[in-house]
Amino acid sequence: MSTRSAVYREAVDHLPEGGTLVVQDVSWEAYERLLDELADRPGLRVTYDEGKLQIMSPLPEHEKYKRFIERLIDVVGEELDLNLEPLGSTTWKRNRDSKGAEPDSCYYVAHAAQISGKRTIDLDVDPPPDIVIEIDATNESLDKFPIYATFGVPEVWRYDVKRSRVHLYELRGSAYVEMSSSRSFSILTADVLTDFIDQGKMRGQKAALAAFRSWVRTKSL
């Protein structure tokens, strides 16, 4: 471990939940070394954008909402008999762009069959995930949007914890534009997702998921 990497690692080890570490002028090689050295800390989110390194330690509620949204997507996949490939918080990076990011979660939907069974995915030859999911509890994920746009991610879901609101975005050209319903799952709108997340808070996730499953079934008749 280099001296500089050791300094980064020490700072990360003292990063509190909800805290963010930002470092400027970091080389691509140092970024990749740090990813290797943080392999034992999978809960962290590491973002790299042309020399700017950002490391975020999520709060517990951050993980709670992420997992609930994943469960909603799993229900849609099961009830509509869709082929989905979940890749969680996989690190997406491309050297030629000097960019890398780790979403809270991501899914292949339209391109699920294309990457099914692959042990590694290379953005130079493979498509990016069809959906990226971000939970904004203490940090704004909007800074990651230009990275996802560069990679060509067609759809981003963002849950604003403070405002209890889901926002859906689609890539148009080189930027994201907010949309009312998902491109990948046409039955899901921002309002529907927000409503069932709210139900999860008030009634508990088990009851909310049961209600959501029943609702999806009415849409598949």
PDB file of C-alpha atoms in Angstrom, residues 35-151:
ATOM      1  CA  LEU A  35     -11.052   0.066  -4.832  1.00  0.00           C
ATOM      2  CA  ASP A  36      -8.953  -3.046  -4.307  1.00  0.00           C
ATOM      3  CA  GLU A  37      -8.008  -1.991  -0.792  1.00  0.00           C
ATOM      4  CA  LEU A  38     -11.656  -1.282   0.117  1.00  0.00           C
ATOM      5  CA  ALA A  39     -12.836  -4.713  -0.994  1.00  0.00           C
ATOM      6  CA  ASP A  40     -13.456  -5.503   2.681  1.00  0.00           C
ATOM      7  CA  ARG A  41     -15.813  -2.493   2.973  1.00  0.00           C
ATOM      8  CA  PRO A  42     -18.564  -3.295   0.434  1.00  0.00           C
ATOM      9  CA  GLY A  43     -21.044  -0.927   2.065  1.00  0.00           C
ATOM     10  CA  LEU A  44     -19.114   2.171   1.030  1.00  0.00           C
ATOM     11  CA  ARG A  45     -19.940   4.041  -2.191  1.00  0.00           C
ATOM     12  CA  VAL A  46     -16.919   5.258  -4.155  1.00  0.00           C
ATOM     13  CA  THR A  47     -17.285   7.776  -6.982  1.00  0.00           C
ATOM     14  CA  TYR A  48     -14.526   8.997  -9.288  1.00  0.00           C
ATOM     15  CA  ASP A  49     -14.872  11.797 -11.825  1.00  0.00           C
ATOM     16  CA  GLU A  50     -11.769  13.008 -13.637  1.00  0.00           C
ATOM     17  CA  GLY A  51      -9.571  13.193 -10.539  1.00  0.00           C
ATOM     18  CA  LYS A  52     -12.259  13.917  -7.937  1.00  0.00           C
ATOM     19  CA  LEU A  53     -12.696  11.027  -5.511  1.00  0.00           C
ATOM     20  CA  GLN A  54     -15.722  10.821  -3.238  1.00  0.00           C
ATOM     21  CA  ILE A  55     -16.339   8.112  -0.646  1.00  0.00           C
ATOM     22  CA  MET A  56     -19.665   7.944   1.184  1.00  0.00           C
ATOM     23  CA  SER A  57     -20.656   5.799   4.172  1.00  0.00           C
ATOM     24  CA  PRO A  58     -24.443   5.236   4.008  1.00  0.00           C
ATOM     25  CA  LEU A  59     -26.782   5.550   6.963  1.00  0.00           C
ATOM     26  CA  PRO A  60     -28.839   2.497   8.024  1.00  0.00           C
ATOM     27  CA  GLU A  61     -32.053   4.093   6.684  1.00  0.00           C
ATOM     28  CA  HIS A  62     -30.303   4.510   3.363  1.00  0.00           C
ATOM     29  CA  GLU A  63     -29.880   0.733   3.114  1.00  0.00           C
ATOM     30  CA  LYS A  64     -33.443   0.128   4.314  1.00  0.00           C
ATOM     31  CA  TYR A  65     -35.017   2.070   1.448  1.00  0.00           C
ATOM     32  CA  LYS A  66     -32.613   0.619  -1.087  1.00  0.00           C
ATOM     33  CA  ARG A  67     -33.538  -2.921  -0.098  1.00  0.00           C
ATOM     34  CA  PHE A  68     -37.270  -2.159  -0.126  1.00  0.00           C
ATOM     35  CA  ILE A  69     -37.107  -0.758  -3.657  1.00  0.00           C
ATOM     36  CA  GLU A  70     -35.177  -3.848  -4.726  1.00  0.00           C
ATOM     37  CA  ARG A  71     -37.932  -6.010  -3.264  1.00  0.00           C
ATOM     38  CA  LEU A  72     -40.543  -4.039  -5.215  1.00  0.00           C
ATOM     39  CA  ILE A  73     -38.609  -4.694  -8.428  1.00  0.00           C
ATOM     40  CA  ASP A  74     -38.289  -8.371  -7.537  1.00  0.00           C
ATOM     41  CA  VAL A  75     -42.088  -8.588  -7.155  1.00  0.00           C
ATOM     42  CA  VAL A  76     -42.616  -6.969 -10.571  1.00  0.00           C
ATOM     43  CA  GLY A  77     -40.186  -9.433 -12.128  1.00  0.00           C
ATOM     44  CA  GLU A  78     -41.900 -12.408 -10.524  1.00  0.00           C
ATOM     45  CA  GLU A  79     -45.489 -11.375 -11.257  1.00  0.00           C
ATOM     46  CA  LEU A  80     -44.843 -10.243 -14.840  1.00  0.00           C
ATOM     47  CA  ASP A  81     -42.459 -13.149 -15.532  1.00  0.00           C
ATOM     48  CA  LEU A  82     -39.622 -10.835 -16.556  1.00  0.00           C
ATOM     49  CA  ASN A  83     -35.989 -11.770 -16.980  1.00  0.00           C
ATOM     50  CA  LEU A  84     -34.043  -9.472 -14.644  1.00  0.00           C
ATOM     51  CA  GLU A  85     -30.379  -9.418 -13.703  1.00  0.00           C
ATOM     52  CA  PRO A  86     -29.736  -7.555 -10.422  1.00  0.00           C
ATOM     53  CA  LEU A  87     -26.167  -6.341  -9.902  1.00  0.00           C
ATOM     54  CA  GLY A  88     -26.532  -4.420  -6.650  1.00  0.00           C
ATOM     55  CA  SER A  89     -23.871  -1.789  -6.011  1.00  0.00           C
ATOM     56  CA  THR A  90     -21.453  -3.022  -8.676  1.00  0.00           C
ATOM     57  CA  THR A  91     -18.593  -0.649  -9.484  1.00  0.00           C
ATOM     58  CA  TRP A  92     -18.996   0.782 -12.981  1.00  0.00           C
ATOM     59  CA  LYS A  93     -15.882   2.429 -14.387  1.00  0.00           C
ATOM     60  CA  ARG A  94     -14.219   3.224 -17.661  1.00  0.00           C
ATOM     61  CA  ASN A  95     -10.617   4.333 -17.922  1.00  0.00           C
ATOM     62  CA  ARG A  96     -10.974   6.293 -21.163  1.00  0.00           C
ATOM     63  CA  ASP A  97     -13.625   8.498 -19.509  1.00  0.00           C
ATOM     64  CA  SER A  98     -11.787   8.745 -16.158  1.00  0.00           C
ATOM     65  CA  LYS A  99     -15.087   8.060 -14.450  1.00  0.00           C
ATOM     66  CA  GLY A 100     -16.398   5.471 -12.026  1.00  0.00           C
ATOM     67  CA  ALA A 101     -19.406   5.124  -9.744  1.00  0.00           C
ATOM     68  CA  GLU A 102     -21.150   2.666  -7.459  1.00  0.00           C
ATOM     69  CA  PRO A 103     -24.937   3.005  -7.446  1.00  0.00           C
ATOM     70  CA  ASP A 104     -26.991   1.881  -4.494  1.00  0.00           C
ATOM     71  CA  SER A 105     -28.440  -0.760  -6.778  1.00  0.00           C
ATOM     72  CA  CYS A 106     -28.840  -1.503 -10.473  1.00  0.00           C
ATOM     73  CA  TYR A 107     -30.637  -3.885 -12.811  1.00  0.00           C
ATOM     74  CA  TYR A 108     -30.402  -5.228 -16.310  1.00  0.00           C
ATOM     75  CA  VAL A 109     -33.872  -5.538 -17.814  1.00  0.00           C
ATOM     76  CA  ALA A 110     -33.899  -5.126 -21.599  1.00  0.00           C
ATOM     77  CA  HIS A 111     -30.309  -6.387 -21.764  1.00  0.00           C
ATOM     78  CA  ALA A 112     -30.641  -9.087 -19.094  1.00  0.00           C
ATOM     79  CA  ALA A 113     -30.181 -11.988 -21.517  1.00  0.00           C
ATOM     80  CA  GLN A 114     -27.124 -10.302 -23.028  1.00  0.00           C
ATOM     81  CA  ILE A 115     -25.163 -10.269 -19.775  1.00  0.00           C
ATOM     82  CA  SER A 116     -26.665 -13.331 -18.077  1.00  0.00           C
ATOM     83  CA  GLY A 117     -23.933 -15.724 -16.953  1.00  0.00           C
ATOM     84  CA  LYS A 118     -21.085 -13.237 -17.426  1.00  0.00           C
ATOM     85  CA  ARG A 119     -18.632 -13.136 -14.536  1.00  0.00           C
ATOM     86  CA  THR A 120     -17.283  -9.736 -15.557  1.00  0.00           C
ATOM     87  CA  ILE A 121     -18.894  -6.900 -17.489  1.00  0.00           C
ATOM     88  CA  ASP A 122     -16.776  -4.491 -19.519  1.00  0.00           C
ATOM     89  CA  LEU A 123     -18.419  -1.185 -20.412  1.00  0.00           C
ATOM     90  CA  ASP A 124     -16.145  -0.922 -23.440  1.00  0.00           C
ATOM     91  CA  VAL A 125     -18.016  -3.817 -25.042  1.00  0.00           C
ATOM     92  CA  ASP A 126     -21.067  -4.557 -22.874  1.00  0.00           C
ATOM     93  CA  PRO A 127     -24.147  -2.390 -22.310  1.00  0.00           C
ATOM     94  CA  PRO A 128     -24.538  -0.465 -19.043  1.00  0.00           C
ATOM     95  CA  PRO A 129     -27.298  -1.457 -16.591  1.00  0.00           C
ATOM     96  CA  ASP A 130     -30.801  -0.508 -17.724  1.00  0.00           C
ATOM     97  CA  ILE A 131     -31.718   0.983 -14.335  1.00  0.00           C
ATOM     98  CA  VAL A 132     -29.587   2.616 -11.664  1.00  0.00           C
ATOM     99  CA  ILE A 133     -31.112   3.284  -8.226  1.00  0.00           C
ATOM    100  CA  GLU A 134     -29.892   6.005  -5.871  1.00  0.00           C
ATOM    101  CA  ILE A 135     -31.072   6.782  -2.332  1.00  0.00           C
ATOM    102  CA  ASP A 136     -30.499  10.368  -1.219  1.00  0.00           C
ATOM    103  CA  ALA A 137     -30.496  10.385   2.597  1.00  0.00           C
ATOM    104  CA  THR A 138     -27.673  12.812   3.387  1.00  0.00           C
ATOM    105  CA  ASN A 139     -25.902  13.258   0.053  1.00  0.00           C
ATOM    106  CA  GLU A 140     -27.226  14.300  -3.297  1.00  0.00           C
ATOM    107  CA  SER A 141     -26.704  11.686  -5.990  1.00  0.00           C
ATOM    108  CA  LEU A 142     -27.244  14.228  -8.744  1.00  0.00           C
ATOM    109  CA  ASP A 143     -23.462  14.655  -9.004  1.00  0.00           C
ATOM    110  CA  LYS A 144     -23.324  11.075 -10.295  1.00  0.00           C
ATOM    111  CA  PHE A 145     -25.735  11.738 -13.147  1.00  0.00           C
ATOM    112  CA  PRO A 146     -23.065  12.990 -15.609  1.00  0.00           C
ATOM    113  CA  ILE A 147     -21.113   9.783 -14.950  1.00  0.00           C
ATOM    114  CA  TYR A 148     -24.136   7.594 -15.655  1.00  0.00           C
ATOM    115  CA  ALA A 149     -24.906   9.676 -18.749  1.00  0.00           C
ATOM    116  CA  THR A 150     -21.362   9.142 -20.051  1.00  0.00           C
ATOM    117  CA  PHE A 151     -21.820   5.391 -19.609  1.00  0.00           C
TER     118      PHE A 151
END
